[in-house]
PDB file of C-alpha atoms in Angstrom:
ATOM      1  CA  UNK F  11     -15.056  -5.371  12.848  1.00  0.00           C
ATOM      2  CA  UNK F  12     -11.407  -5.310  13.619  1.00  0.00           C
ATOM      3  CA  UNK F  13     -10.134  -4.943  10.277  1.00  0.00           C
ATOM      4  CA  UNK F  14      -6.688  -6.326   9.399  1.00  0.00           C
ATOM      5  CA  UNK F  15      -4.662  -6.927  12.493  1.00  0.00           C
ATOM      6  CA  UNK F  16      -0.862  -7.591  13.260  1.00  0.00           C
ATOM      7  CA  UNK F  17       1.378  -8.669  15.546  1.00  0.00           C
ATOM      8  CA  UNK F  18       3.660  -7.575  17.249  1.00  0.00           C
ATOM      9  CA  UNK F  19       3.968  -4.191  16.521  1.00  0.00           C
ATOM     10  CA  UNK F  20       7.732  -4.036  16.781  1.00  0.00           C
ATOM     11  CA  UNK F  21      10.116  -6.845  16.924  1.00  0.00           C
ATOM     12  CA  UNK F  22      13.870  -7.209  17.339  1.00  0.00           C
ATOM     13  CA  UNK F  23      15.455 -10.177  15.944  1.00  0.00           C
ATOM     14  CA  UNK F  24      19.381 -11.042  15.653  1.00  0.00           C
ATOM     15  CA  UNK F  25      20.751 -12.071  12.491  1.00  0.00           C
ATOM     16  CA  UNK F  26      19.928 -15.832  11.705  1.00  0.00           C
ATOM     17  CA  UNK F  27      16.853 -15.681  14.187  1.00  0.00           C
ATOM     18  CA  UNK F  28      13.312 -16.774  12.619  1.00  0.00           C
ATOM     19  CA  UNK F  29      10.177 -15.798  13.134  1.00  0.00           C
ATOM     20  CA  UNK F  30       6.342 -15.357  12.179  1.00  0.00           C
ATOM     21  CA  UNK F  31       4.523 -12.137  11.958  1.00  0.00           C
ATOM     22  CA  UNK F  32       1.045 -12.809  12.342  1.00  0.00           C
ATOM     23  CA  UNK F  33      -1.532 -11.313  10.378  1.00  0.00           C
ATOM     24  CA  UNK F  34      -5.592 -12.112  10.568  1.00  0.00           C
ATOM     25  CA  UNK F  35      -8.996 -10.146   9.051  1.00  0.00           C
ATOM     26  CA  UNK F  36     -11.948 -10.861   9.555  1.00  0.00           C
ATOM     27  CA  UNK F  37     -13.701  -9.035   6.515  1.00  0.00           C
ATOM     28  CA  UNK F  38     -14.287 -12.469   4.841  1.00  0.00           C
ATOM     29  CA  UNK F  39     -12.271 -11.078   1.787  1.00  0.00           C
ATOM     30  CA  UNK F  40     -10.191 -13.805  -0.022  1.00  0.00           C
ATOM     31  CA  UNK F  41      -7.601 -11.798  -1.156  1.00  0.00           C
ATOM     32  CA  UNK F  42      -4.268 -10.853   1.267  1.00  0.00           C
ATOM     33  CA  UNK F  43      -0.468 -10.150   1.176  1.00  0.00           C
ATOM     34  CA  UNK F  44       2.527  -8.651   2.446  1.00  0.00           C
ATOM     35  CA  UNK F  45       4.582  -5.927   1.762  1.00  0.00           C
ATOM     36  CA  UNK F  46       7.404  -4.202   2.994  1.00  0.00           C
ATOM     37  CA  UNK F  47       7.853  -0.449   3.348  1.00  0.00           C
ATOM     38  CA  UNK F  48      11.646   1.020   3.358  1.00  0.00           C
ATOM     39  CA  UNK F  49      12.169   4.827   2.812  1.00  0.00           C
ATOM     40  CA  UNK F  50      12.629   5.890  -0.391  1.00  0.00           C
ATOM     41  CA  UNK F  51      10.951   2.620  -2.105  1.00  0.00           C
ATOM     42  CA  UNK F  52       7.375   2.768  -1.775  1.00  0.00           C
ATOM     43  CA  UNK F  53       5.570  -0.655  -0.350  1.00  0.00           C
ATOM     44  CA  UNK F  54       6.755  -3.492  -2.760  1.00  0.00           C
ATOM     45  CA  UNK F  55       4.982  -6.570  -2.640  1.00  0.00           C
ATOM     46  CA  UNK F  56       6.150 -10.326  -0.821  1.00  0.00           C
ATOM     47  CA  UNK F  57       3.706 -12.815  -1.201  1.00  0.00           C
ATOM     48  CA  UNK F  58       0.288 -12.761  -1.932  1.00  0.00           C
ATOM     49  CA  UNK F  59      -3.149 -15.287  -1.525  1.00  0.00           C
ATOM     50  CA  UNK F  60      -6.354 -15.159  -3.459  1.00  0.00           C
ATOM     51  CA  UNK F  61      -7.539 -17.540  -1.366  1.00  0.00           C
ATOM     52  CA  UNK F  62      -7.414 -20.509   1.436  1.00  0.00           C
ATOM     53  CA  UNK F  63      -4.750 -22.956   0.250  1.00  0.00           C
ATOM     54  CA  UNK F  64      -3.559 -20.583  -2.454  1.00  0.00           C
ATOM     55  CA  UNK F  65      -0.333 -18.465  -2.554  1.00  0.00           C
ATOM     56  CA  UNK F  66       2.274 -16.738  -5.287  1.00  0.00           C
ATOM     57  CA  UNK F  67       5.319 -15.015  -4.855  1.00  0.00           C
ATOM     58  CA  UNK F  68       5.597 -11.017  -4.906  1.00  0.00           C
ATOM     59  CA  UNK F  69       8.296  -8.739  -6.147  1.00  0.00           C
ATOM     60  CA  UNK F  70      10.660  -9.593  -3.108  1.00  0.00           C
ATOM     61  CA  UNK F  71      10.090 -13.074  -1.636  1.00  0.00           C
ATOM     62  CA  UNK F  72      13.221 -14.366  -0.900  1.00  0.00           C
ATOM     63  CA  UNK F  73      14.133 -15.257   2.704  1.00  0.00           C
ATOM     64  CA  UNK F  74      10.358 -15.217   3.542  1.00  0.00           C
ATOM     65  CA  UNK F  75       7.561 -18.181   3.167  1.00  0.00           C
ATOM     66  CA  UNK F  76       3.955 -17.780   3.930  1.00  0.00           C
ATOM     67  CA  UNK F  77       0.862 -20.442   4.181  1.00  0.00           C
ATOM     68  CA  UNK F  78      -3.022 -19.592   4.101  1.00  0.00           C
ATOM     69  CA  UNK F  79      -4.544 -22.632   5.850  1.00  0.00           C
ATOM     70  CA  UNK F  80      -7.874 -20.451   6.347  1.00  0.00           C
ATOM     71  CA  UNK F  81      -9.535 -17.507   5.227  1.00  0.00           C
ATOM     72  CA  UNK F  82      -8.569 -15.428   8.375  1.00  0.00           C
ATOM     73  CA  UNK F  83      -4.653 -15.647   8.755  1.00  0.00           C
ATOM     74  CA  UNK F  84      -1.719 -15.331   6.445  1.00  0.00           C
ATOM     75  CA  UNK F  85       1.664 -15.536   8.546  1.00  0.00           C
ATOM     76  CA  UNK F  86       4.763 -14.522   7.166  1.00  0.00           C
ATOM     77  CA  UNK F  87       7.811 -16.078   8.498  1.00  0.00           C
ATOM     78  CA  UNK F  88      11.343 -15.034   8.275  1.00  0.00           C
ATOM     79  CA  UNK F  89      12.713 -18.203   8.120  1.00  0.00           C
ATOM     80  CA  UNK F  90      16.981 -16.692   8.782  1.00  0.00           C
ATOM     81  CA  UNK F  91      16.475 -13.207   9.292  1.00  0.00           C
ATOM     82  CA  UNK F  92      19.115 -10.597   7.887  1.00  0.00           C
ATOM     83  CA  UNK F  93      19.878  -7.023   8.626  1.00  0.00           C
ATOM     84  CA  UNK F  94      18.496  -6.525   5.067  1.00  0.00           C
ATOM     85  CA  UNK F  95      15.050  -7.297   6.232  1.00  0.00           C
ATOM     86  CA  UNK F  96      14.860  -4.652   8.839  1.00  0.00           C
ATOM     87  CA  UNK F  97      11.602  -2.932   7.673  1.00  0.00           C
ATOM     88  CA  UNK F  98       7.849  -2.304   8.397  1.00  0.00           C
ATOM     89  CA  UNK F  99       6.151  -4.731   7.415  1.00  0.00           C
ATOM     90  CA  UNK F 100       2.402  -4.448   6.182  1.00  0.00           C
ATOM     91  CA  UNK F 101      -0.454  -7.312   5.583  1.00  0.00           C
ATOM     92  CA  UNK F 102      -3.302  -6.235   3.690  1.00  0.00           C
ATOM     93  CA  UNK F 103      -6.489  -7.833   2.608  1.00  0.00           C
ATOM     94  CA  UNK F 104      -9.048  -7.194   0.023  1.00  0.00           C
ATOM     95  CA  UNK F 105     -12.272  -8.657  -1.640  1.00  0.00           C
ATOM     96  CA  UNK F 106     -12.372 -10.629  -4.766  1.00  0.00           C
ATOM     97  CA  UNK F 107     -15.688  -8.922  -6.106  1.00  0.00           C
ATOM     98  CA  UNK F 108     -16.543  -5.638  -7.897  1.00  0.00           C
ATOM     99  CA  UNK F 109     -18.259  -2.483  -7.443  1.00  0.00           C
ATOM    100  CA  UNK F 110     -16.977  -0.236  -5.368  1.00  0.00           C
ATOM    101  CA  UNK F 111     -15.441  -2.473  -2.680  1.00  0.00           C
ATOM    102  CA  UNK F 112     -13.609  -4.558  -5.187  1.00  0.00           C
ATOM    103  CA  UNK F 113     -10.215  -4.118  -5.228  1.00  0.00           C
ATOM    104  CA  UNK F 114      -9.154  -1.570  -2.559  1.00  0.00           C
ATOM    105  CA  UNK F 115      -7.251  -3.407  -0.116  1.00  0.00           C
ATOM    106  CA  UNK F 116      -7.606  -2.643   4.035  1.00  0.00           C
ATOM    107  CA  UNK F 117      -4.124  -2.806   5.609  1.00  0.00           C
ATOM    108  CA  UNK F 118      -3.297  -3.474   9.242  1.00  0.00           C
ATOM    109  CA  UNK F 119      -0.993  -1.252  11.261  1.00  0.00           C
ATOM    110  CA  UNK F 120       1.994  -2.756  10.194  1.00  0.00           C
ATOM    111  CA  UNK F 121       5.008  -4.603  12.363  1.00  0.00           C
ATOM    112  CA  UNK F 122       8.302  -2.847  12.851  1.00  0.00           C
ATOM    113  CA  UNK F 123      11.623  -5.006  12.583  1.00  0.00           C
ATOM    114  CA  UNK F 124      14.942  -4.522  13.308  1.00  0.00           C
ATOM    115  CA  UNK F 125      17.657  -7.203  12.358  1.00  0.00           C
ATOM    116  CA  UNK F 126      20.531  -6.894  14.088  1.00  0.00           C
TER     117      UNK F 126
ATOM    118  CA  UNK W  17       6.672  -4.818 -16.131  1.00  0.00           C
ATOM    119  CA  UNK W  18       3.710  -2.573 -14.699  1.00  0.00           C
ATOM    120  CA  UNK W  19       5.635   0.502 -12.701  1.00  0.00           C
ATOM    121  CA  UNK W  20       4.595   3.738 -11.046  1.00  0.00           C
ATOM    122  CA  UNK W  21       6.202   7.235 -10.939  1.00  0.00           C
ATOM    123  CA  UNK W  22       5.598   9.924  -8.302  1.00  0.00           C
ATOM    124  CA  UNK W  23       6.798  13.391  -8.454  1.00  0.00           C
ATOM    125  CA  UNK W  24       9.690  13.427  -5.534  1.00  0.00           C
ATOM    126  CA  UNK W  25       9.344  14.944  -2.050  1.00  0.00           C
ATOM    127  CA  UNK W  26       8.970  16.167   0.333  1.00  0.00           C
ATOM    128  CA  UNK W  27       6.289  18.952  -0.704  1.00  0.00           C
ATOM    129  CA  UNK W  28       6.461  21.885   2.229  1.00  0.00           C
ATOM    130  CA  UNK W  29       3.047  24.019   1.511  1.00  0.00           C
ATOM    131  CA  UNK W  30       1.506  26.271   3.947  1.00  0.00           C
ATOM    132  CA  UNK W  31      -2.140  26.603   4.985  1.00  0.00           C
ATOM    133  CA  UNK W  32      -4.556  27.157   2.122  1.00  0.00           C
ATOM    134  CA  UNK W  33      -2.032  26.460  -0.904  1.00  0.00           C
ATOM    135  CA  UNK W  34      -2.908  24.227  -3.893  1.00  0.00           C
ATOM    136  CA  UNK W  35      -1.780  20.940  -3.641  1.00  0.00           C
ATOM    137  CA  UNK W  36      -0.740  18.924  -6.892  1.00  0.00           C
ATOM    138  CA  UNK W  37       1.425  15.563  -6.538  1.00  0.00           C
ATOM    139  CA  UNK W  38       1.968  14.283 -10.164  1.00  0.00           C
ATOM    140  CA  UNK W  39       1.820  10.339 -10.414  1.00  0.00           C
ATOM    141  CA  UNK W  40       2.332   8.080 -13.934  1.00  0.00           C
ATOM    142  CA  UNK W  41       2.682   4.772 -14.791  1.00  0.00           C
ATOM    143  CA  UNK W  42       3.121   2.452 -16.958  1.00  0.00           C
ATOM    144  CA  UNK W  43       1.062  -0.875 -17.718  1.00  0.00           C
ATOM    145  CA  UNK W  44      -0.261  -2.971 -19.970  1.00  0.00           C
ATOM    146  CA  UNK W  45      -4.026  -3.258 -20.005  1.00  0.00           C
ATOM    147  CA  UNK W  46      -6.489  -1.267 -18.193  1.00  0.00           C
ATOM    148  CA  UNK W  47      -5.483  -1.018 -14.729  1.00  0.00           C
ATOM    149  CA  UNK W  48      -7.340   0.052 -11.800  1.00  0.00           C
ATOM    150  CA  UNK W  49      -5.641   3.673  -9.911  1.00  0.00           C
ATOM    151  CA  UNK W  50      -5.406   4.212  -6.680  1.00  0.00           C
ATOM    152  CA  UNK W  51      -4.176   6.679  -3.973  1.00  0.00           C
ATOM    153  CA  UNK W  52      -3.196   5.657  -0.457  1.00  0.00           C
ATOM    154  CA  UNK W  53      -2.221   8.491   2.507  1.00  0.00           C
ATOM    155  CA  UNK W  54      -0.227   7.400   5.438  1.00  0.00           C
ATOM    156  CA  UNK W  55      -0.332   9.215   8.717  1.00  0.00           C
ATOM    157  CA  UNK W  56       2.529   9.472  11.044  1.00  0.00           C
ATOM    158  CA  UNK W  57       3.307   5.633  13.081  1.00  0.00           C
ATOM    159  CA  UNK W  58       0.022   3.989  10.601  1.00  0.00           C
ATOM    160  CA  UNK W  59      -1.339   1.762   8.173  1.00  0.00           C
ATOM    161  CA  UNK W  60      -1.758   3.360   4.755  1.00  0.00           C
ATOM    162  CA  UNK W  61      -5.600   3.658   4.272  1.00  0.00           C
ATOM    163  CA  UNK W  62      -7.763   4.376   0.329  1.00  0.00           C
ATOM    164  CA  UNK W  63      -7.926   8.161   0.023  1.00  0.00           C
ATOM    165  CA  UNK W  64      -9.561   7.787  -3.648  1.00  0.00           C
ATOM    166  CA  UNK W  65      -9.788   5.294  -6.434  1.00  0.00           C
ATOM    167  CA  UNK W  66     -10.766   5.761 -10.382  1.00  0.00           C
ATOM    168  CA  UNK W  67     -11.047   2.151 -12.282  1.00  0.00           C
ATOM    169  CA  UNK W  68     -11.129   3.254 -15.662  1.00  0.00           C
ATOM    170  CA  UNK W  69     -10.096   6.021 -18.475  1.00  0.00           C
ATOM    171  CA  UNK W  70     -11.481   9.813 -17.274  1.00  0.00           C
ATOM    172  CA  UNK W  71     -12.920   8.845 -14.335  1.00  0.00           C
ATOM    173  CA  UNK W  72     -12.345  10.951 -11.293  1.00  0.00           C
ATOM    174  CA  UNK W  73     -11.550   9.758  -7.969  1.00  0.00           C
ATOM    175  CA  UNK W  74     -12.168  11.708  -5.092  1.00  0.00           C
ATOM    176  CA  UNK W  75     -12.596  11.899  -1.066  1.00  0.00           C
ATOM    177  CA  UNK W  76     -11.716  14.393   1.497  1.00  0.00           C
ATOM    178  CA  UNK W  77     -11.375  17.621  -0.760  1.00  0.00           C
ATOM    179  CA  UNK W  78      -9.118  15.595  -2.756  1.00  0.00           C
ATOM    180  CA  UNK W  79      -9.307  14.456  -6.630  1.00  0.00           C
ATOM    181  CA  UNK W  80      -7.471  12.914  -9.145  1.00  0.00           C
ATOM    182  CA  UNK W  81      -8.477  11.750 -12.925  1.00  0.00           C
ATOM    183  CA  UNK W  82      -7.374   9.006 -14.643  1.00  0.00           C
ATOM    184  CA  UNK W  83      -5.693   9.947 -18.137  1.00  0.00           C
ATOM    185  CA  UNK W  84      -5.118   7.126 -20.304  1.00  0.00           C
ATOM    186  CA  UNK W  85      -3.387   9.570 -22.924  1.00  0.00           C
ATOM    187  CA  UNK W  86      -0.927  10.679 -20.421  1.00  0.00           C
ATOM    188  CA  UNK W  87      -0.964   7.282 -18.188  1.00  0.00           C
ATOM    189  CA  UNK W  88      -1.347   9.760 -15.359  1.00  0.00           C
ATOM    190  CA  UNK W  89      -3.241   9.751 -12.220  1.00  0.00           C
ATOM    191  CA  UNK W  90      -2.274  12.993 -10.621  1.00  0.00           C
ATOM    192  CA  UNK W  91      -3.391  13.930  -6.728  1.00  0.00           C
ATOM    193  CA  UNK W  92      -5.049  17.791  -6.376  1.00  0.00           C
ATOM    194  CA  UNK W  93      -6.406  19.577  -3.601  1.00  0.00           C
ATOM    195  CA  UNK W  94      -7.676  23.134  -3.594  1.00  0.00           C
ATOM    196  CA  UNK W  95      -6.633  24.118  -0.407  1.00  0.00           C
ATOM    197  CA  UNK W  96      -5.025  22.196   2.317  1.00  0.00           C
ATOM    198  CA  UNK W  97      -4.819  21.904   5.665  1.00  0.00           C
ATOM    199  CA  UNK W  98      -2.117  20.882   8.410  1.00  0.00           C
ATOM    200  CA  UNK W  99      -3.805  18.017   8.982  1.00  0.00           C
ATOM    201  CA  UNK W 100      -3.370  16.991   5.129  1.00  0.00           C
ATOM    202  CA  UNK W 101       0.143  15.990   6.496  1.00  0.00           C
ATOM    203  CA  UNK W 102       1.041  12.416   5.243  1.00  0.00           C
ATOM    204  CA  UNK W 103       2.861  10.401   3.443  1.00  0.00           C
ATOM    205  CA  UNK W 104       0.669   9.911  -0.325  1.00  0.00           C
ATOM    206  CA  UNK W 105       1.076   6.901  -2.777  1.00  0.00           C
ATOM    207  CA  UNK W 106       0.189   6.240  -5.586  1.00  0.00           C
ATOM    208  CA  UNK W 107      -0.677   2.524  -6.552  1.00  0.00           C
ATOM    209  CA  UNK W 108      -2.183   0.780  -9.510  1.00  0.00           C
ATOM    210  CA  UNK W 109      -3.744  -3.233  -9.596  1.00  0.00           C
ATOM    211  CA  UNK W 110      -3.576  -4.427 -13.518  1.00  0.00           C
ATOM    212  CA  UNK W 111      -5.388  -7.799 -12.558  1.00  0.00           C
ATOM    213  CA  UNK W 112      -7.560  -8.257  -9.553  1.00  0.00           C
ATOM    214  CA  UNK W 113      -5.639 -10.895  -7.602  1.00  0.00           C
ATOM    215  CA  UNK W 114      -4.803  -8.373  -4.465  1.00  0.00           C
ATOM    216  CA  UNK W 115      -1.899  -6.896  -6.040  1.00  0.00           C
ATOM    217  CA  UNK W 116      -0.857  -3.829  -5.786  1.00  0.00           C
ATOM    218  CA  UNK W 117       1.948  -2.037  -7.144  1.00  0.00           C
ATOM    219  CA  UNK W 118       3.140   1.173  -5.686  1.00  0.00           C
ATOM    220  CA  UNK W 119       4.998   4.484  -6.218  1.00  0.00           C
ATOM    221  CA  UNK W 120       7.964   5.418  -3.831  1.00  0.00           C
ATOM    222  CA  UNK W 121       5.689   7.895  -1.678  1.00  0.00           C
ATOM    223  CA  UNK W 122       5.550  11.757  -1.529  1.00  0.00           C
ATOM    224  CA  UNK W 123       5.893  13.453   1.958  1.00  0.00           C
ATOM    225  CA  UNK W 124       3.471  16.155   1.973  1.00  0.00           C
ATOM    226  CA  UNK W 125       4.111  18.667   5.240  1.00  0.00           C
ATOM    227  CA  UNK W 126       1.333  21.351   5.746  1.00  0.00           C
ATOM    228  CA  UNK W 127       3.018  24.455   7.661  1.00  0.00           C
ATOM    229  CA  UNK W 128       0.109  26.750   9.850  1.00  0.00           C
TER     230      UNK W 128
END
């Protein structure tokens, strides 16, 4: 298994720009999101999907949409990017169940961008 | 709203030293605990979990207990190593929809 990959790794944008970081598992688990890291702050939570066709807004969603057309993928796109969105930004993925796998979520290696 | 608290860093320990990174929160319910380490340029990955009052997480040489009377979930090791060097959060889910809310992160750096 691959786990929970992204692309790209890094990214450079100028302001106004959009674009879609890709994110895909293949764990079967119904559960992703997004969240971006900045230093100081912890990850805080985008958007989130408990399931194909199914998606809610985090803590921070503004300036960013996502869709979950299939189990596998949950893009997040930038849709005018800002220097305030210059961040790493992390996808993660979990299963819906319980016992011991339930609920610990598998993140991917994350995707560096800088707005400028 | 559902918040967590981490003691701030960065911790500087040598070789061998105790390790304690304190960690509360606050949440209504009976939310799940976790802790997450990040090594230098990766993903963060599940050190330990504990999913309900006095149970004790723990993985690597690491534990942690959650205390419902103290809403604490605090991160000890007995002896650490250089390769204990990370970046530690603590998280906690209150419903299990893939949500996770985290702490701000504690740099831990492990001198030989």
């Amino acid at each position: 298994n691959a786990g929970v990959t992204q692309t790209p790794k890094f990214q450079v944008l100028k302001t106004g720009q959009s674009m879609t970081l890709q994110c895909a598992q293949d764990m079967n688990h119904e559960y992703m999101s997004w969240y971006r890291q900045d230093p100081g702050m912890g990850l805080r939570l985008i958007h989130y999907s408990v399931g194909a066709g199914i998606t809610d807004q985090g803590e921070v969603p503004n300036g960013y949409n996502v869709s979950r057309s299939t189990t596998e993928d949950f893009p997040l796109r930038l849709l005018s990017a800002a220097p305030s969105q210059t961040s790493v930004y992390f996808c993660a993925s979990s299963y819906s169940g319980g016992g011991e796998s339930g609920e610990t979520q598998y993140f991917g290696p994350g995707t560096r961008l800088l707005v400028l | 709203g559902d918040s967590v608290t981490q003691m701030e860093g960065p911790v500087t320990l040598s070789e061998e030293a105790f390790l304690t990174i304190n960690c509360t929160y606050t949440a209504t319910g009976y939310p799940s605990l976790f802790w997450y380490v990040q090594y230098p340029g990766e993903g963060l990955q599940l050190l330990l979990k504990a999913t309900k009052a006095d149970d004790k997480g723990s993985n690597k040489g690491f534990e942690a207990t959650y205390r419902k009377e103290t809403t604490s979930f605090h991160l000890e090791k007995g002896s650490v190593q250089v390769s204990d060097s990370a970046v530690y959060f603590c998280a906690l889910s209150s419903s299990n929809t893939g949500k996770l809310i985290f702490g701000q992160g504690t740099t831990l750096q492990v001198k030989p």
